[in-house]
């Protein structure tokens, strides 16, 4: 887990270098490479804004980006599932080496790495999609906040470049954020305090940010997290995972009962 957060932190630092405190307006004459990428994203959104509706462009572009990242997200989800399944075994290994000395930690890490190899688990694979997504999603965010022609116009009840006066978009973004996290957590065989707390903290964070940011950005968050819910139900339906896990447990119980029944018959003979 610490390694995963380290990779994410490194990606975040790389983004800071990319953006280089970029808060000024981005135009077609911008020469910075990152600004050119941001402007390119903005042009695609403008192309997708049928009828001149920037809100439609934002929705379609968000769906296109999410769909393009679907294979990577599938890798992340499958990797996370395998990690969840072997967590009980990892805890047993950690309990086996309670000492903090170097030798104990070396032996513990060797056993955990062996467990990873036996179950074909790569703990870094779950980080790869996050690292790839961050610059793409940050460029989209900056396109909505730094390119002038995306900050103007109306869509439904709100102004793209102004805050949502009804708070509907921030609330929707928070609700879908919670649902996506909750569905992922629900399928886990064991829950930890960090995962549980983040399930409730992140929606609150998104709500606060959505209330204070432009409605166009809140719209992006709402659509993006709604797609995340769809993606989870498609690739990692927790109800199917739980049903499969319970069926597997039942099969093992049936085997034990059948074995006991066979032993009883053998004793009678």
Coordinates of C-alpha atoms in Angstrom, one line a residue:
X1 CA 0.0 0.0 0.0
X2 CA 2.8 2.4 0.9
X3 CA 4.5 1.7 -2.5
X4 CA 1.2 2.4 -4.3
X5 CA 0.9 5.8 -2.6
X6 CA 4.5 6.5 -3.4
X7 CA 3.9 5.9 -7.1
X8 CA 0.8 8.1 -7.0
X9 CA 2.8 10.9 -5.2
X10 CA 5.5 10.7 -7.8
X11 CA 2.9 11.0 -10.6
X12 CA 1.4 14.0 -8.8
X13 CA 4.9 15.6 -8.6
X14 CA 5.4 15.0 -12.3
X15 CA 2.1 16.7 -13.0
X16 CA 3.2 19.7 -11.0
X17 CA 6.3 19.9 -13.2
X18 CA 4.1 19.6 -16.3
X19 CA 1.7 22.3 -15.3
X20 CA 4.5 24.5 -14.0
X21 CA 2.1 26.6 -12.0
X22 CA 0.0 27.0 -15.2
X23 CA -3.0 29.1 -14.3
X24 CA -2.9 31.6 -17.2
X25 CA -5.2 31.4 -20.2
X26 CA -4.3 28.8 -22.8
X27 CA -4.7 29.8 -26.5
X28 CA -3.8 28.6 -29.9
X29 CA -0.6 30.7 -29.7
X30 CA 0.6 29.0 -26.4
X31 CA 4.1 27.5 -27.0
X32 CA 4.4 25.4 -23.8
X33 CA 4.1 21.7 -24.7
X34 CA 1.7 21.0 -21.8
X35 CA -0.4 24.1 -22.8
X36 CA -0.6 22.7 -26.3
X37 CA -1.9 19.4 -25.0
X38 CA -4.5 21.2 -22.9
X39 CA -5.6 23.3 -25.9
X40 CA -5.8 20.1 -28.0
X41 CA -8.2 18.7 -25.5
X42 CA -10.2 21.9 -25.6
X43 CA -10.5 21.7 -29.4
X44 CA -11.8 18.1 -29.2
X45 CA -14.4 19.2 -26.7
X46 CA -15.4 22.1 -29.0
X47 CA -15.7 19.6 -31.9
X48 CA -18.0 17.4 -29.8
X49 CA -20.1 20.3 -28.7
X50 CA -23.0 19.6 -31.0
X51 CA -25.3 22.6 -31.5
X52 CA -22.6 24.8 -29.8
X53 CA -23.5 23.2 -26.4
X54 CA -20.2 22.9 -24.5
X55 CA -22.0 20.8 -21.9
X56 CA -22.7 18.2 -24.5
X57 CA -19.0 18.3 -25.6
X58 CA -17.8 17.8 -22.0
X59 CA -20.2 14.8 -21.5
X60 CA -19.1 13.1 -24.7
X61 CA -15.4 13.8 -24.2
X62 CA -15.5 12.4 -20.7
X63 CA -17.2 9.3 -21.9
X64 CA -14.7 8.9 -24.8
X65 CA -11.8 9.3 -22.4
X66 CA -13.3 6.9 -19.8
X67 CA -14.0 4.3 -22.6
X68 CA -10.5 4.6 -23.9
X69 CA -9.1 3.9 -20.4
X70 CA -11.4 1.0 -19.9
X71 CA -8.8 -1.7 -20.7
X72 CA -6.4 -0.2 -18.2
X73 CA -9.1 0.1 -15.6
X74 CA -10.0 -3.5 -16.1
X75 CA -6.3 -4.4 -15.3
X76 CA -6.5 -2.3 -12.2
X77 CA -9.8 -3.8 -11.0
X78 CA -8.6 -7.4 -11.6
X79 CA -5.3 -6.7 -9.9
X80 CA -7.2 -5.2 -6.9
X81 CA -9.5 -8.2 -6.7
X82 CA -6.6 -10.6 -6.6
X83 CA -4.9 -8.5 -3.9
X84 CA -8.1 -8.5 -1.9
X85 CA -8.4 -12.3 -2.1
X86 CA -4.9 -12.9 -0.7
X87 CA -5.1 -10.3 2.0
X88 CA -5.9 -13.0 4.7
X89 CA -2.8 -14.9 3.7
X90 CA -0.7 -11.8 3.8
X91 CA -2.0 -11.0 7.3
X92 CA -1.0 -14.6 8.4
X93 CA 2.6 -14.0 7.1
X94 CA 2.8 -10.6 8.8
X95 CA 1.6 -12.2 12.1
X96 CA 4.3 -14.9 11.7
X97 CA 7.0 -12.2 11.8
X98 CA 5.9 -9.7 14.4
X99 CA 9.4 -8.6 15.1
X100 CA 10.6 -5.4 13.3
X101 CA 14.3 -6.4 13.0
X102 CA 15.8 -6.5 9.5
X103 CA 16.0 -10.3 9.3
X104 CA 12.4 -10.8 10.2
X105 CA 11.3 -8.2 7.7
X106 CA 13.4 -9.8 5.0
X107 CA 11.9 -13.2 5.6
X108 CA 8.4 -11.7 5.7
X109 CA 8.9 -9.9 2.4
X110 CA 10.3 -13.1 0.8
X111 CA 7.2 -15.0 1.8
X112 CA 4.9 -12.3 0.6
X113 CA 6.7 -12.1 -2.8
X114 CA 6.4 -15.9 -3.1
X115 CA 2.7 -15.6 -2.4
X116 CA 2.4 -12.9 -5.1
X117 CA 4.2 -15.2 -7.6
X118 CA 2.0 -18.2 -6.7
X119 CA -1.2 -16.2 -7.2
X120 CA 0.2 -14.3 -10.2
X121 CA -0.3 -11.0 -8.5
X122 CA 1.7 -7.9 -9.4
X123 CA 1.1 -5.2 -6.7
X124 CA 2.3 -2.5 -9.1
X125 CA -0.3 -3.3 -11.9
X126 CA -3.0 -1.6 -9.8
X127 CA -1.0 1.6 -9.9
X128 CA -0.4 1.7 -13.6
X129 CA -3.9 2.9 -14.7
X130 CA -3.9 5.6 -12.1
X131 CA -0.5 6.9 -13.2
X132 CA -1.6 6.9 -16.9
X133 CA -5.0 8.5 -16.1
X134 CA -3.7 11.4 -14.0
X135 CA -2.1 13.5 -16.8
X136 CA -5.1 12.8 -19.1
X137 CA -7.7 13.8 -16.6
X138 CA -5.6 16.8 -15.3
X139 CA -5.3 18.1 -18.9
X140 CA -9.1 17.8 -19.3
X141 CA -9.6 19.7 -16.0
X142 CA -7.2 22.4 -17.1
X143 CA -8.9 22.7 -20.5
X144 CA -12.2 23.5 -18.7
X145 CA -10.5 26.0 -16.4
X146 CA -7.9 27.7 -18.6
X147 CA -9.3 27.8 -22.2
X148 CA -11.5 30.8 -22.7
X149 CA -14.0 29.4 -25.2
X150 CA -14.9 26.5 -22.9
X151 CA -15.7 28.8 -19.9
X152 CA -18.6 30.5 -21.6
X153 CA -22.1 29.4 -22.6
X154 CA -25.0 27.8 -20.9
X155 CA -26.2 24.2 -20.6
X156 CA -29.4 23.1 -19.0
X157 CA -29.8 25.2 -15.9
X158 CA -26.2 26.4 -15.4
X159 CA -23.4 28.6 -16.9
X160 CA -20.4 26.5 -17.9
X161 CA -17.9 28.8 -16.3
X162 CA -19.9 29.8 -13.2
X163 CA -20.7 27.8 -10.1
X164 CA -23.8 25.6 -10.1
X165 CA -26.3 27.8 -8.2
X166 CA -28.5 24.8 -7.4
X167 CA -25.6 22.5 -6.2
X168 CA -27.2 19.6 -8.2
X169 CA -24.0 18.8 -10.1
X170 CA -21.7 18.8 -7.0
X171 CA -24.2 16.6 -5.2
X172 CA -24.5 14.2 -8.2
X173 CA -20.6 14.0 -8.4
X174 CA -20.4 13.2 -4.6
X175 CA -23.2 10.6 -4.8
X176 CA -21.6 8.8 -7.8
X177 CA -18.1 9.0 -6.1
X178 CA -19.6 7.3 -3.0
X179 CA -21.4 4.6 -5.1
X180 CA -18.2 3.7 -7.1
X181 CA -16.1 3.4 -3.9
X182 CA -18.9 1.6 -2.0
X183 CA -19.3 -1.0 -4.8
X184 CA -15.6 -1.7 -4.9
X185 CA -15.4 -2.0 -1.2
X186 CA -18.5 -4.2 -1.0
X187 CA -16.8 -7.0 -3.0
X188 CA -13.7 -7.1 -0.7
X189 CA -13.5 -10.2 1.5
X190 CA -12.0 -8.0 4.3
X191 CA -12.3 -4.3 4.9
X192 CA -9.6 -2.1 6.3
X193 CA -10.0 1.3 8.1
X194 CA -8.3 3.2 5.3
X195 CA -10.6 1.9 2.5
X196 CA -13.7 2.5 4.6
X197 CA -12.7 6.0 5.6
X198 CA -11.8 7.0 2.0
X199 CA -15.2 5.7 0.9
X200 CA -16.8 8.4 3.0
X201 CA -14.2 11.1 2.9
X202 CA -13.7 11.4 -0.9
X203 CA -17.4 12.2 -1.7
X204 CA -17.3 15.0 0.9
X205 CA -14.1 16.3 -0.7
X206 CA -15.6 16.1 -4.2
X207 CA -18.8 17.9 -2.9
X208 CA -16.8 20.8 -1.5
X209 CA -14.6 21.1 -4.6
X210 CA -17.7 20.9 -6.9
X211 CA -19.5 23.7 -5.0
X212 CA -16.5 26.0 -5.3
X213 CA -15.5 25.1 -8.9
X214 CA -17.1 26.0 -12.2
X215 CA -20.1 24.0 -13.2
X216 CA -18.3 22.6 -16.3
X217 CA -15.8 20.9 -14.0
X218 CA -18.5 19.7 -11.7
X219 CA -20.3 18.3 -14.8
X220 CA -17.1 16.4 -15.7
X221 CA -16.8 14.9 -12.2
X222 CA -20.5 13.9 -12.2
X223 CA -20.2 12.1 -15.6
X224 CA -16.8 10.6 -14.9
X225 CA -17.9 9.1 -11.6
X226 CA -21.2 7.9 -13.1
X227 CA -19.2 6.1 -15.7
X228 CA -17.1 4.7 -12.9
X229 CA -20.2 3.2 -11.4
X230 CA -21.2 1.7 -14.7
X231 CA -17.7 0.4 -15.2
X232 CA -17.6 -1.3 -11.8
X233 CA -20.9 -3.0 -12.4
X234 CA -19.7 -4.2 -15.8
X235 CA -16.2 -5.4 -14.9
X236 CA -16.4 -6.1 -11.2
X237 CA -20.0 -6.5 -10.2
X238 CA -19.8 -7.0 -6.4
X239 CA -23.0 -8.9 -6.2
X240 CA -21.7 -11.5 -8.7
X241 CA -18.3 -11.6 -7.0
X242 CA -20.0 -12.2 -3.6
X243 CA -22.3 -14.9 -5.1
X244 CA -19.3 -16.7 -6.7
X245 CA -17.4 -16.5 -3.4
X246 CA -20.3 -17.9 -1.4
X247 CA -20.9 -20.7 -4.0
X248 CA -17.2 -21.6 -3.7
X249 CA -17.5 -21.8 0.1
X250 CA -20.7 -23.9 -0.3
X251 CA -18.9 -26.3 -2.6
X252 CA -16.1 -26.8 0.0
X253 CA -18.8 -27.4 2.7
X254 CA -20.5 -29.9 0.5
X255 CA -17.2 -31.7 -0.1
X256 CA -16.6 -31.9 3.6
X257 CA -20.1 -33.2 4.3
X258 CA -19.8 -35.8 1.5
X259 CA -16.4 -36.9 2.9
X260 CA -17.8 -37.2 6.5
X261 CA -20.8 -39.2 5.1
X262 CA -18.6 -41.6 3.3
X263 CA -16.4 -42.1 6.4
X264 CA -19.6 -42.9 8.4
X265 CA -20.7 -45.5 5.9
X266 CA -17.2 -47.0 5.8
X267 CA -17.2 -47.4 9.7
X268 CA -20.6 -49.1 9.6
X269 CA -19.3 -51.7 7.3

